[in-house]
GROMACS .gro file of N, CA and C in nm:
model
  522
    1MET      N    1  -3.301  -4.666  -4.294
    1MET     CA    2  -3.404  -4.635  -4.429
    1MET      C    3  -3.290  -4.618  -4.527
    2SER      N    4  -3.338  -4.650  -4.637
    2SER     CA    5  -3.208  -4.620  -4.740
    2SER      C    6  -3.236  -4.480  -4.795
    3THR      N    7  -3.125  -4.414  -4.836
    3THR     CA    8  -3.124  -4.277  -4.866
    3THR      C    9  -3.175  -4.266  -5.017
    4GLY      N   10  -3.201  -4.376  -5.079
    4GLY     CA   11  -3.264  -4.351  -5.216
    4GLY      C   12  -3.156  -4.314  -5.308
    5ALA      N   13  -3.038  -4.301  -5.284
    5ALA     CA   14  -2.894  -4.269  -5.369
    5ALA      C   15  -2.883  -4.395  -5.440
    6ALA      N   16  -2.834  -4.380  -5.566
    6ALA     CA   17  -2.787  -4.510  -5.638
    6ALA      C   18  -2.641  -4.540  -5.593
    7ASP      N   19  -2.610  -4.680  -5.624
    7ASP     CA   20  -2.468  -4.707  -5.601
    7ASP      C   21  -2.376  -4.620  -5.661
    8ARG      N   22  -2.248  -4.585  -5.598
    8ARG     CA   23  -2.163  -4.487  -5.671
    8ARG      C   24  -2.116  -4.573  -5.789
    9ARG      N   25  -2.088  -4.711  -5.796
    9ARG     CA   26  -2.028  -4.765  -5.900
    9ARG      C   27  -2.088  -4.893  -5.899
   10SER      N   28  -2.179  -4.930  -5.997
   10SER     CA   29  -2.249  -5.066  -6.005
   10SER      C   30  -2.173  -5.151  -6.062
   11THR      N   31  -2.189  -5.263  -5.988
   11THR     CA   32  -2.118  -5.392  -6.024
   11THR      C   33  -2.219  -5.481  -6.096
   12ALA      N   34  -2.347  -5.456  -6.120
   12ALA     CA   35  -2.468  -5.532  -6.169
   12ALA      C   36  -2.402  -5.560  -6.327
   13GLY      N   37  -2.431  -5.683  -6.372
   13GLY     CA   38  -2.395  -5.711  -6.511
   13GLY      C   39  -2.236  -5.729  -6.536
   14ARG      N   40  -2.164  -5.699  -6.446
   14ARG     CA   41  -2.010  -5.732  -6.463
   14ARG      C   42  -1.977  -5.879  -6.464
   15PRO      N   43  -1.895  -5.919  -6.554
   15PRO     CA   44  -1.870  -6.083  -6.567
   15PRO      C   45  -1.778  -6.085  -6.424
   16LYS      N   46  -1.812  -6.210  -6.326
   16LYS     CA   47  -1.740  -6.239  -6.231
   16LYS      C   48  -1.637  -6.327  -6.246
   17ALA      N   49  -1.635  -6.401  -6.347
   17ALA     CA   50  -1.558  -6.496  -6.382
   17ALA      C   51  -1.410  -6.434  -6.433
   18GLY      N   52  -1.310  -6.508  -6.361
   18GLY     CA   53  -1.166  -6.434  -6.415
   18GLY      C   54  -1.133  -6.321  -6.309
   19VAL      N   55  -1.223  -6.267  -6.218
   19VAL     CA   56  -1.184  -6.166  -6.130
   19VAL      C   57  -1.086  -6.212  -6.027
   20THR      N   58  -0.988  -6.113  -6.000
   20THR     CA   59  -0.887  -6.168  -5.902
   20THR      C   60  -0.912  -6.080  -5.777
   21PHE      N   61  -0.909  -6.150  -5.644
   21PHE     CA   62  -0.946  -6.063  -5.526
   21PHE      C   63  -0.799  -6.076  -5.447
   22THR      N   64  -0.743  -5.978  -5.412
   22THR     CA   65  -0.616  -5.970  -5.318
   22THR      C   66  -0.642  -5.934  -5.196
   23PHE      N   67  -0.625  -5.983  -5.107
   23PHE     CA   68  -0.629  -5.961  -4.958
   23PHE      C   69  -0.515  -5.875  -4.917
   24LEU      N   70  -0.528  -5.754  -4.867
   24LEU     CA   71  -0.422  -5.648  -4.849
   24LEU      C   72  -0.394  -5.619  -4.697
   25GLY      N   73  -0.494  -5.691  -4.608
   25GLY     CA   74  -0.483  -5.670  -4.477
   25GLY      C   75  -0.550  -5.553  -4.401
   26SER      N   76  -0.526  -5.548  -4.283
   26SER     CA   77  -0.613  -5.426  -4.214
   26SER      C   78  -0.537  -5.294  -4.214
   27ALA      N   79  -0.408  -5.302  -4.238
   27ALA     CA   80  -0.326  -5.170  -4.228
   27ALA      C   81  -0.360  -5.063  -4.336
   28VAL      N   82  -0.399  -5.147  -4.477
   28VAL     CA   83  -0.406  -5.048  -4.585
   28VAL      C   84  -0.539  -4.955  -4.578
   29ASP      N   85  -0.508  -4.854  -4.621
   29ASP     CA   86  -0.636  -4.761  -4.631
   29ASP      C   87  -0.645  -4.683  -4.774
   30PRO      N   88  -0.738  -4.770  -4.841
   30PRO     CA   89  -0.744  -4.735  -4.996
   30PRO      C   90  -0.817  -4.616  -5.010
   31PRO      N   91  -0.793  -4.524  -5.135
   31PRO     CA   92  -0.863  -4.420  -5.129
   31PRO      C   93  -1.024  -4.435  -5.135
   32PHE      N   94  -1.097  -4.364  -5.082
   32PHE     CA   95  -1.238  -4.379  -5.061
   32PHE      C   96  -1.314  -4.379  -5.205
   33ALA      N   97  -1.261  -4.294  -5.303
   33ALA     CA   98  -1.310  -4.319  -5.422
   33ALA      C   99  -1.299  -4.441  -5.516
   34ALA      N  100  -1.212  -4.523  -5.465
   34ALA     CA  101  -1.202  -4.648  -5.537
   34ALA      C  102  -1.275  -4.753  -5.455
   35VAL      N  103  -1.330  -4.729  -5.336
   35VAL     CA  104  -1.394  -4.836  -5.259
   35VAL      C  105  -1.528  -4.851  -5.308
   36THR      N  106  -1.578  -4.975  -5.336
   36THR     CA  107  -1.700  -4.998  -5.383
   36THR      C  108  -1.823  -5.056  -5.291
   37SER      N  109  -1.752  -5.130  -5.178
   37SER     CA  110  -1.827  -5.186  -5.096
   37SER      C  111  -1.764  -5.194  -4.938
   38ALA      N  112  -1.851  -5.209  -4.856
   38ALA     CA  113  -1.821  -5.209  -4.715
   38ALA      C  114  -1.893  -5.305  -4.606
   39SER      N  115  -1.847  -5.388  -4.536
   39SER     CA  116  -1.904  -5.470  -4.451
   39SER      C  117  -1.862  -5.452  -4.313
   40VAL      N  118  -1.931  -5.516  -4.217
   40VAL     CA  119  -1.887  -5.504  -4.072
   40VAL      C  120  -1.910  -5.650  -4.010
   41VAL      N  121  -1.810  -5.687  -3.932
   41VAL     CA  122  -1.809  -5.799  -3.840
   41VAL      C  123  -1.882  -5.726  -3.698
   42ALA      N  124  -2.023  -5.744  -3.693
   42ALA     CA  125  -2.075  -5.686  -3.555
   42ALA      C  126  -2.108  -5.794  -3.471
   43VAL      N  127  -2.057  -5.737  -3.335
   43VAL     CA  128  -2.043  -5.847  -3.230
   43VAL      C  129  -2.125  -5.786  -3.096
   44THR      N  130  -2.222  -5.853  -3.060
   44THR     CA  131  -2.304  -5.807  -2.929
   44THR      C  132  -2.232  -5.808  -2.808
   45PRO      N  133  -2.262  -5.738  -2.716
   45PRO     CA  134  -2.162  -5.740  -2.580
   45PRO      C  135  -2.150  -5.879  -2.513
   46GLU      N  136  -2.255  -5.953  -2.552
   46GLU     CA  137  -2.256  -6.093  -2.508
   46GLU      C  138  -2.173  -6.189  -2.605
   47GLY      N  139  -2.123  -6.122  -2.727
   47GLY     CA  140  -2.015  -6.222  -2.783
   47GLY      C  141  -2.110  -6.274  -2.924
   48GLY      N  142  -2.222  -6.246  -2.933
   48GLY     CA  143  -2.293  -6.303  -3.063
   48GLY      C  144  -2.270  -6.229  -3.177
   49LEU      N  145  -2.259  -6.301  -3.284
   49LEU     CA  146  -2.233  -6.225  -3.403
   49LEU      C  147  -2.374  -6.208  -3.465
   50VAL      N  148  -2.372  -6.056  -3.528
   50VAL     CA  149  -2.500  -6.018  -3.577
   50VAL      C  150  -2.497  -6.052  -3.729
   51LEU      N  151  -2.576  -6.099  -3.798
   51LEU     CA  152  -2.589  -6.139  -3.940
   51LEU      C  153  -2.738  -6.093  -3.998
   52ALA      N  154  -2.725  -6.051  -4.131
   52ALA     CA  155  -2.846  -6.022  -4.188
   52ALA      C  156  -2.888  -6.141  -4.278
   53ASP      N  157  -3.003  -6.156  -4.283
   53ASP     CA  158  -3.073  -6.275  -4.356
   53ASP      C  159  -3.118  -6.225  -4.493
   54LEU      N  160  -3.020  -6.241  -4.586
   54LEU     CA  161  -3.022  -6.187  -4.716
   54LEU      C  162  -3.057  -6.318  -4.801
   55ALA      N  163  -3.093  -6.274  -4.935
   55ALA     CA  164  -3.153  -6.365  -5.046
   55ALA      C  165  -3.038  -6.475  -5.062
   56ARG      N  166  -2.926  -6.429  -5.025
   56ARG     CA  167  -2.808  -6.548  -5.044
   56ARG      C  168  -2.770  -6.612  -4.931
   57GLY      N  169  -2.848  -6.589  -4.825
   57GLY     CA  170  -2.824  -6.649  -4.676
   57GLY      C  171  -2.772  -6.573  -4.590
   58LEU      N  172  -2.735  -6.622  -4.473
   58LEU     CA  173  -2.700  -6.541  -4.377
   58LEU      C  174  -2.552  -6.475  -4.409
   59ASP      N  175  -2.538  -6.353  -4.376
   59ASP     CA  176  -2.404  -6.288  -4.406
   59ASP      C  177  -2.401  -6.159  -4.323
   60LEU      N  178  -2.252  -6.119  -4.346
   60LEU     CA  179  -2.241  -5.995  -4.289
   60LEU      C  180  -2.313  -5.877  -4.326
   61PRO      N  181  -2.358  -5.783  -4.239
   61PRO     CA  182  -2.421  -5.660  -4.293
   61PRO      C  183  -2.320  -5.600  -4.399
   62GLY      N  184  -2.365  -5.540  -4.490
   62GLY     CA  185  -2.277  -5.473  -4.567
   62GLY      C  186  -2.314  -5.452  -4.703
   63GLY      N  187  -2.266  -5.358  -4.811
   63GLY     CA  188  -2.307  -5.326  -4.919
   63GLY      C  189  -2.241  -5.237  -5.005
   64HIS      N  190  -2.285  -5.190  -5.101
   64HIS     CA  191  -2.234  -5.124  -5.206
   64HIS      C  192  -2.219  -4.973  -5.151
   65VAL      N  193  -2.125  -4.880  -5.172
   65VAL     CA  194  -2.096  -4.730  -5.154
   65VAL      C  195  -2.209  -4.666  -5.228
   66ARG      N  196  -2.293  -4.576  -5.160
   66ARG     CA  197  -2.361  -4.506  -5.249
   66ARG      C  198  -2.324  -4.364  -5.288
   67ALA      N  199  -2.385  -4.314  -5.402
   67ALA     CA  200  -2.310  -4.210  -5.464
   67ALA      C  201  -2.306  -4.073  -5.374
   68ASP      N  202  -2.397  -4.074  -5.286
   68ASP     CA  203  -2.383  -3.949  -5.187
   68ASP      C  204  -2.292  -3.979  -5.053
   69GLU      N  205  -2.238  -4.092  -5.062
   69GLU     CA  206  -2.156  -4.119  -4.920
   69GLU      C  207  -2.003  -4.066  -4.921
   70THR      N  208  -1.947  -4.044  -4.802
   70THR     CA  209  -1.817  -3.948  -4.831
   70THR      C  210  -1.725  -4.046  -4.738
   71SER      N  211  -1.751  -4.150  -4.687
   71SER     CA  212  -1.658  -4.232  -4.574
   71SER      C  213  -1.708  -4.386  -4.602
   72VAL      N  214  -1.587  -4.480  -4.564
   72VAL     CA  215  -1.628  -4.594  -4.530
   72VAL      C  216  -1.740  -4.628  -4.422
   73GLU      N  217  -1.692  -4.529  -4.302
   73GLU     CA  218  -1.771  -4.515  -4.190
   73GLU      C  219  -1.923  -4.507  -4.215
   74GLN      N  220  -1.929  -4.410  -4.319
   74GLN     CA  221  -2.081  -4.389  -4.330
   74GLN      C  222  -2.164  -4.507  -4.396
   75THR      N  223  -2.082  -4.569  -4.487
   75THR     CA  224  -2.135  -4.681  -4.567
   75THR      C  225  -2.164  -4.785  -4.472
   76VAL      N  226  -2.072  -4.827  -4.383
   76VAL     CA  227  -2.085  -4.941  -4.274
   76VAL      C  228  -2.199  -4.918  -4.212
   77ARG      N  229  -2.206  -4.804  -4.157
   77ARG     CA  230  -2.313  -4.772  -4.043
   77ARG      C  231  -2.459  -4.756  -4.110
   78ARG      N  232  -2.487  -4.720  -4.245
   78ARG     CA  233  -2.600  -4.730  -4.304
   78ARG      C  234  -2.628  -4.877  -4.337
   79GLU      N  235  -2.533  -4.944  -4.393
   79GLU     CA  236  -2.577  -5.073  -4.407
   79GLU      C  237  -2.611  -5.178  -4.297
   80ALA      N  238  -2.537  -5.130  -4.182
   80ALA     CA  239  -2.569  -5.203  -4.070
   80ALA      C  240  -2.714  -5.201  -3.992
   81TRP      N  241  -2.759  -5.062  -4.037
   81TRP     CA  242  -2.882  -5.011  -4.002
   81TRP      C  243  -2.978  -5.072  -4.108
   82GLU      N  244  -2.962  -5.061  -4.218
   82GLU     CA  245  -3.052  -5.126  -4.327
   82GLU      C  246  -3.081  -5.291  -4.321
   83GLU      N  247  -2.967  -5.331  -4.309
   83GLU     CA  248  -2.976  -5.476  -4.319
   83GLU      C  249  -2.992  -5.565  -4.175
   84ALA      N  250  -2.950  -5.487  -4.071
   84ALA     CA  251  -2.973  -5.569  -3.928
   84ALA      C  252  -3.034  -5.480  -3.833
   85ARG      N  253  -3.067  -5.355  -3.850
   85ARG     CA  254  -3.133  -5.264  -3.756
   85ARG      C  255  -3.042  -5.268  -3.640
   86ILE      N  256  -2.910  -5.248  -3.630
   86ILE     CA  257  -2.812  -5.215  -3.541
   86ILE      C  258  -2.741  -5.078  -3.529
   87ARG      N  259  -2.708  -5.054  -3.422
   87ARG     CA  260  -2.614  -4.920  -3.426
   87ARG      C  261  -2.476  -4.996  -3.376
   88LEU      N  262  -2.363  -4.929  -3.427
   88LEU     CA  263  -2.228  -4.978  -3.400
   88LEU      C  264  -2.145  -4.870  -3.303
   89GLY      N  265  -2.070  -4.928  -3.206
   89GLY     CA  266  -1.955  -4.849  -3.175
   89GLY      C  267  -1.845  -4.835  -3.238
   90ALA      N  268  -1.719  -4.810  -3.197
   90ALA     CA  269  -1.613  -4.766  -3.290
   90ALA      C  270  -1.572  -4.871  -3.389
   91LEU      N  271  -1.544  -4.823  -3.518
   91LEU     CA  272  -1.512  -4.923  -3.612
   91LEU      C  273  -1.353  -4.958  -3.624
   92VAL      N  274  -1.335  -5.086  -3.624
   92VAL     CA  275  -1.198  -5.118  -3.629
   92VAL      C  276  -1.174  -5.197  -3.777
   93PRO      N  277  -1.053  -5.145  -3.829
   93PRO     CA  278  -1.006  -5.207  -3.957
   93PRO      C  279  -0.991  -5.386  -3.938
   94VAL      N  280  -1.036  -5.443  -4.038
   94VAL     CA  281  -1.014  -5.589  -4.056
   94VAL      C  282  -0.950  -5.629  -4.168
   95GLU      N  283  -1.011  -5.604  -4.251
   95GLU     CA  284  -0.947  -5.660  -4.420
   95GLU      C  285  -0.980  -5.555  -4.521
   96VAL      N  286  -0.895  -5.519  -4.608
   96VAL     CA  287  -0.911  -5.478  -4.750
   96VAL      C  288  -0.897  -5.555  -4.855
   97ILE      N  289  -0.994  -5.565  -4.948
   97ILE     CA  290  -0.985  -5.690  -5.060
   97ILE      C  291  -0.997  -5.584  -5.193
   98GLN      N  292  -0.868  -5.619  -5.256
   98GLN     CA  293  -0.837  -5.536  -5.397
   98GLN      C  294  -0.918  -5.620  -5.496
   99SER      N  295  -0.987  -5.580  -5.587
   99SER     CA  296  -1.053  -5.629  -5.695
   99SER      C  297  -1.030  -5.569  -5.825
  100ASP      N  298  -1.009  -5.674  -5.941
  100ASP     CA  299  -0.989  -5.621  -6.079
  100ASP      C  300  -1.103  -5.618  -6.156
  101LEU      N  301  -1.206  -5.612  -6.085
  101LEU     CA  302  -1.352  -5.651  -6.154
  101LEU      C  303  -1.366  -5.552  -6.281
  102PHE      N  304  -1.321  -5.423  -6.263
  102PHE     CA  305  -1.319  -5.326  -6.382
  102PHE      C  306  -1.198  -5.323  -6.473
  103GLY      N  307  -1.118  -5.410  -6.438
  103GLY     CA  308  -0.989  -5.441  -6.513
  103GLY      C  309  -0.867  -5.409  -6.442
  104PRO      N  310  -0.739  -5.433  -6.489
  104PRO     CA  311  -0.619  -5.436  -6.423
  104PRO      C  312  -0.577  -5.289  -6.397
  105ASP      N  313  -0.637  -5.192  -6.486
  105ASP     CA  314  -0.596  -5.043  -6.452
  105ASP      C  315  -0.704  -4.964  -6.370
  106ASP      N  316  -0.803  -5.047  -6.328
  106ASP     CA  317  -0.912  -4.971  -6.262
  106ASP      C  318  -0.945  -5.046  -6.134
  107LEU      N  319  -0.848  -5.072  -6.048
  107LEU     CA  320  -0.874  -5.144  -5.919
  107LEU      C  321  -0.971  -5.084  -5.823
  108THR      N  322  -1.056  -5.156  -5.758
  108THR     CA  323  -1.142  -5.117  -5.675
  108THR      C  324  -1.130  -5.209  -5.534
  109TYR      N  325  -1.208  -5.160  -5.413
  109TYR     CA  326  -1.168  -5.220  -5.287
  109TYR      C  327  -1.300  -5.244  -5.226
  110MET      N  328  -1.302  -5.350  -5.148
  110MET     CA  329  -1.403  -5.387  -5.062
  110MET      C  330  -1.326  -5.391  -4.919
  111VAL      N  331  -1.392  -5.304  -4.838
  111VAL     CA  332  -1.342  -5.291  -4.686
  111VAL      C  333  -1.424  -5.331  -4.593
  112VAL      N  334  -1.370  -5.422  -4.490
  112VAL     CA  335  -1.417  -5.481  -4.385
  112VAL      C  336  -1.383  -5.412  -4.238
  113ARG      N  337  -1.496  -5.384  -4.169
  113ARG     CA  338  -1.461  -5.346  -4.030
  113ARG      C  339  -1.525  -5.431  -3.941
  114ALA      N  340  -1.484  -5.405  -3.811
  114ALA     CA  341  -1.551  -5.473  -3.713
  114ALA      C  342  -1.604  -5.359  -3.616
  115ALA      N  343  -1.709  -5.404  -3.507
  115ALA     CA  344  -1.754  -5.325  -3.418
  115ALA      C  345  -1.839  -5.392  -3.318
  116MET      N  346  -1.830  -5.328  -3.212
  116MET     CA  347  -1.930  -5.395  -3.103
  116MET      C  348  -2.081  -5.319  -3.124
  117VAL      N  349  -2.166  -5.400  -3.109
  117VAL     CA  350  -2.321  -5.343  -3.131
  117VAL      C  351  -2.367  -5.269  -3.017
  118THR      N  352  -2.396  -5.158  -3.033
  118THR     CA  353  -2.440  -5.067  -2.931
  118THR      C  354  -2.594  -5.060  -2.906
  119GLU      N  355  -2.663  -5.091  -3.000
  119GLU     CA  356  -2.817  -5.107  -3.009
  119GLU      C  357  -2.870  -5.219  -3.122
  120LEU      N  358  -2.955  -5.295  -3.052
  120LEU     CA  359  -3.009  -5.395  -3.130
  120LEU      C  360  -3.148  -5.337  -3.141
  121ALA      N  361  -3.186  -5.253  -3.239
  121ALA     CA  362  -3.342  -5.188  -3.268
  121ALA      C  363  -3.444  -5.279  -3.299
  122PRO      N  364  -3.563  -5.273  -3.245
  122PRO     CA  365  -3.668  -5.344  -3.281
  122PRO      C  366  -3.653  -5.394  -3.457
  123TRP      N  367  -3.674  -5.515  -3.481
  123TRP     CA  368  -3.659  -5.548  -3.611
  123TRP      C  369  -3.778  -5.505  -3.700
  124GLU      N  370  -3.744  -5.435  -3.815
  124GLU     CA  371  -3.831  -5.407  -3.910
  124GLU      C  372  -3.794  -5.469  -4.051
  125ARG      N  373  -3.886  -5.546  -4.114
  125ARG     CA  374  -3.838  -5.602  -4.244
  125ARG      C  375  -3.816  -5.495  -4.354
  126THR      N  376  -3.728  -5.499  -4.432
  126THR     CA  377  -3.678  -5.417  -4.515
  126THR      C  378  -3.658  -5.471  -4.677
  127HIS      N  379  -3.657  -5.395  -4.773
  127HIS     CA  380  -3.613  -5.451  -4.898
  127HIS      C  381  -3.479  -5.510  -4.899
  128GLU      N  382  -3.389  -5.455  -4.807
  128GLU     CA  383  -3.245  -5.494  -4.782
  128GLU      C  384  -3.227  -5.636  -4.713
  129SER      N  385  -3.331  -5.660  -4.622
  129SER     CA  386  -3.302  -5.781  -4.553
  129SER      C  387  -3.424  -5.844  -4.496
  130ALA      N  388  -3.447  -5.970  -4.487
  130ALA     CA  389  -3.561  -6.064  -4.449
  130ALA      C  390  -3.554  -6.082  -4.296
  131GLY      N  391  -3.443  -6.058  -4.225
  131GLY     CA  392  -3.428  -6.053  -4.088
  131GLY      C  393  -3.306  -6.048  -4.042
  132ARG      N  394  -3.292  -6.058  -3.893
  132ARG     CA  395  -3.154  -6.039  -3.837
  132ARG      C  396  -3.149  -6.158  -3.760
  133VAL      N  397  -3.034  -6.215  -3.759
  133VAL     CA  398  -2.977  -6.347  -3.678
  133VAL      C  399  -2.855  -6.304  -3.587
  134VAL      N  400  -2.876  -6.362  -3.472
  134VAL     CA  401  -2.749  -6.330  -3.370
  134VAL      C  402  -2.717  -6.474  -3.338
  135LEU      N  403  -2.612  -6.512  -3.374
  135LEU     CA  404  -2.541  -6.654  -3.345
  135LEU      C  405  -2.421  -6.653  -3.287
  136PRO      N  406  -2.357  -6.747  -3.200
  136PRO     CA  407  -2.243  -6.761  -3.145
  136PRO      C  408  -2.140  -6.766  -3.277
  137PRO      N  409  -2.031  -6.692  -3.292
  137PRO     CA  410  -1.944  -6.719  -3.394
  137PRO      C  411  -1.923  -6.837  -3.450
  138ALA      N  412  -1.878  -6.945  -3.348
  138ALA     CA  413  -1.835  -7.064  -3.392
  138ALA      C  414  -1.954  -7.150  -3.472
  139GLU      N  415  -2.071  -7.100  -3.422
  139GLU     CA  416  -2.191  -7.192  -3.483
  139GLU      C  417  -2.220  -7.140  -3.614
  140PHE      N  418  -2.189  -7.010  -3.637
  140PHE     CA  419  -2.221  -6.958  -3.760
  140PHE      C  420  -2.112  -7.008  -3.883
  141LEU      N  421  -1.978  -7.004  -3.818
  141LEU     CA  422  -1.878  -7.078  -3.899
  141LEU      C  423  -1.880  -7.226  -3.919
  142ALA      N  424  -1.944  -7.276  -3.825
  142ALA     CA  425  -1.960  -7.444  -3.861
  142ALA      C  426  -2.059  -7.450  -3.970
  143ARG      N  427  -2.140  -7.376  -3.991
  143ARG     CA  428  -2.241  -7.372  -4.104
  143ARG      C  429  -2.180  -7.365  -4.239
  144ARG      N  430  -2.053  -7.340  -4.246
  144ARG     CA  431  -1.982  -7.325  -4.391
  144ARG      C  432  -2.063  -7.230  -4.461
  145PRO      N  433  -2.098  -7.101  -4.411
  145PRO     CA  434  -2.191  -6.988  -4.488
  145PRO      C  435  -2.127  -6.956  -4.630
  146GLY      N  436  -2.222  -6.916  -4.714
  146GLY     CA  437  -2.200  -6.859  -4.827
  146GLY      C  438  -2.126  -6.945  -4.945
  147ARG      N  439  -2.097  -6.881  -5.047
  147ARG     CA  440  -2.034  -6.950  -5.163
  147ARG      C  441  -1.884  -6.972  -5.132
  148ARG      N  442  -1.847  -6.873  -5.042
  148ARG     CA  443  -1.693  -6.876  -5.003
  148ARG      C  444  -1.684  -6.891  -4.856
  149PRO      N  445  -1.703  -7.005  -4.786
  149PRO     CA  446  -1.698  -7.006  -4.651
  149PRO      C  447  -1.554  -6.967  -4.595
  150GLU      N  448  -1.459  -7.003  -4.662
  150GLU     CA  449  -1.303  -6.972  -4.627
  150GLU      C  450  -1.306  -6.827  -4.603
  151LEU      N  451  -1.366  -6.730  -4.702
  151LEU     CA  452  -1.348  -6.603  -4.693
  151LEU      C  453  -1.421  -6.554  -4.569
  152LEU      N  454  -1.546  -6.595  -4.540
  152LEU     CA  455  -1.616  -6.573  -4.412
  152LEU      C  456  -1.540  -6.613  -4.299
  153ARG      N  457  -1.495  -6.712  -4.294
  153ARG     CA  458  -1.412  -6.775  -4.189
  153ARG      C  459  -1.315  -6.665  -4.153
  154HIS      N  460  -1.229  -6.628  -4.263
  154HIS     CA  461  -1.106  -6.534  -4.239
  154HIS      C  462  -1.169  -6.385  -4.183
  155LEU      N  463  -1.276  -6.341  -4.248
  155LEU     CA  464  -1.319  -6.210  -4.224
  155LEU      C  465  -1.397  -6.222  -4.054
  156VAL      N  466  -1.443  -6.318  -4.023
  156VAL     CA  467  -1.520  -6.323  -3.883
  156VAL      C  468  -1.393  -6.325  -3.785
  157THR      N  469  -1.291  -6.421  -3.802
  157THR     CA  470  -1.193  -6.464  -3.727
  157THR      C  471  -1.110  -6.326  -3.695
  158ALA      N  472  -1.091  -6.257  -3.812
  158ALA     CA  473  -0.993  -6.141  -3.812
  158ALA      C  474  -1.080  -6.039  -3.728
  159GLY      N  475  -1.201  -6.032  -3.761
  159GLY     CA  476  -1.287  -5.922  -3.692
  159GLY      C  477  -1.292  -5.933  -3.553
  160LEU      N  478  -1.323  -6.076  -3.513
  160LEU     CA  479  -1.314  -6.093  -3.375
  160LEU      C  480  -1.186  -6.072  -3.314
  161ALA      N  481  -1.089  -6.113  -3.355
  161ALA     CA  482  -0.946  -6.085  -3.302
  161ALA      C  483  -0.931  -5.932  -3.303
  162ALA      N  484  -0.976  -5.861  -3.400
  162ALA     CA  485  -0.961  -5.714  -3.382
  162ALA      C  486  -1.018  -5.645  -3.285
  163LEU      N  487  -1.137  -5.698  -3.225
  163LEU     CA  488  -1.210  -5.661  -3.116
  163LEU      C  489  -1.163  -5.731  -2.985
  164GLY      N  490  -1.070  -5.814  -2.997
  164GLY     CA  491  -1.011  -5.890  -2.883
  164GLY      C  492  -1.108  -6.008  -2.828
  165ARG      N  493  -1.192  -6.077  -2.925
  165ARG     CA  494  -1.269  -6.188  -2.904
  165ARG      C  495  -1.218  -6.318  -2.971
  166ASP      N  496  -1.249  -6.426  -2.936
  166ASP     CA  497  -1.211  -6.561  -2.981
  166ASP      C  498  -1.336  -6.613  -3.058
  167ALA      N  499  -1.316  -6.656  -3.178
  167ALA     CA  500  -1.455  -6.727  -3.251
  167ALA      C  501  -1.494  -6.861  -3.189
  168ALA      N  502  -1.397  -6.928  -3.127
  168ALA     CA  503  -1.431  -7.044  -3.062
  168ALA      C  504  -1.486  -7.022  -2.919
  169ALA      N  505  -1.477  -6.923  -2.853
  169ALA     CA  506  -1.536  -6.902  -2.717
  169ALA      C  507  -1.667  -6.893  -2.724
  170PRO      N  508  -1.744  -6.945  -2.635
  170PRO     CA  509  -1.889  -6.925  -2.629
  170PRO      C  510  -1.924  -6.799  -2.578
  171PRO      N  511  -2.050  -6.739  -2.633
  171PRO     CA  512  -2.077  -6.622  -2.606
  171PRO      C  513  -2.082  -6.606  -2.456
  172GLU      N  514  -2.047  -6.473  -2.404
  172GLU     CA  515  -2.076  -6.437  -2.237
  172GLU      C  516  -2.202  -6.460  -2.206
  173THR      N  517  -2.255  -6.502  -2.094
  173THR     CA  518  -2.384  -6.507  -2.047
  173THR      C  519  -2.391  -6.385  -1.931
  174ARG      N  520  -2.503  -6.341  -1.918
  174ARG     CA  521  -2.552  -6.240  -1.827
  174ARG      C  522  -2.653  -6.268  -1.727
   0.00000   0.00000   0.00000
């Protein structure tokens, strides 16, 4: 359930043209005060990728940092619950993306983590998401998702690698 708190730093209405995104890798730990959003590559024990069915299409669970949040972990876990009704195990760093959306002297960061799913709770439609989909990673990537499929390919592949998984491998069967 949403906390009701506003985004700490709204990006609504900001012009997106001309924004530079710089991939910094997984070892970078930006100051939380400069983090605007966080997402997760969430993987089931069987190897399925958990995705949120959002207005823009299937995507990784994630979103903006709220004004009352104090860590990337808190944001990731809240967004995973709101958008996909999942609980997560330990979070592993995947990528930090630097943005100059607010100008070259006001850099902000999008942080991506990976985690194994510890609970797929019963689905409840929310204002955040119309549904939850679990797909083999290779199937999701073959669909060329989103406006920047190369970005999602990088994030999913790096997330799976951080968890010791392979995007091309079929999900494990039980």
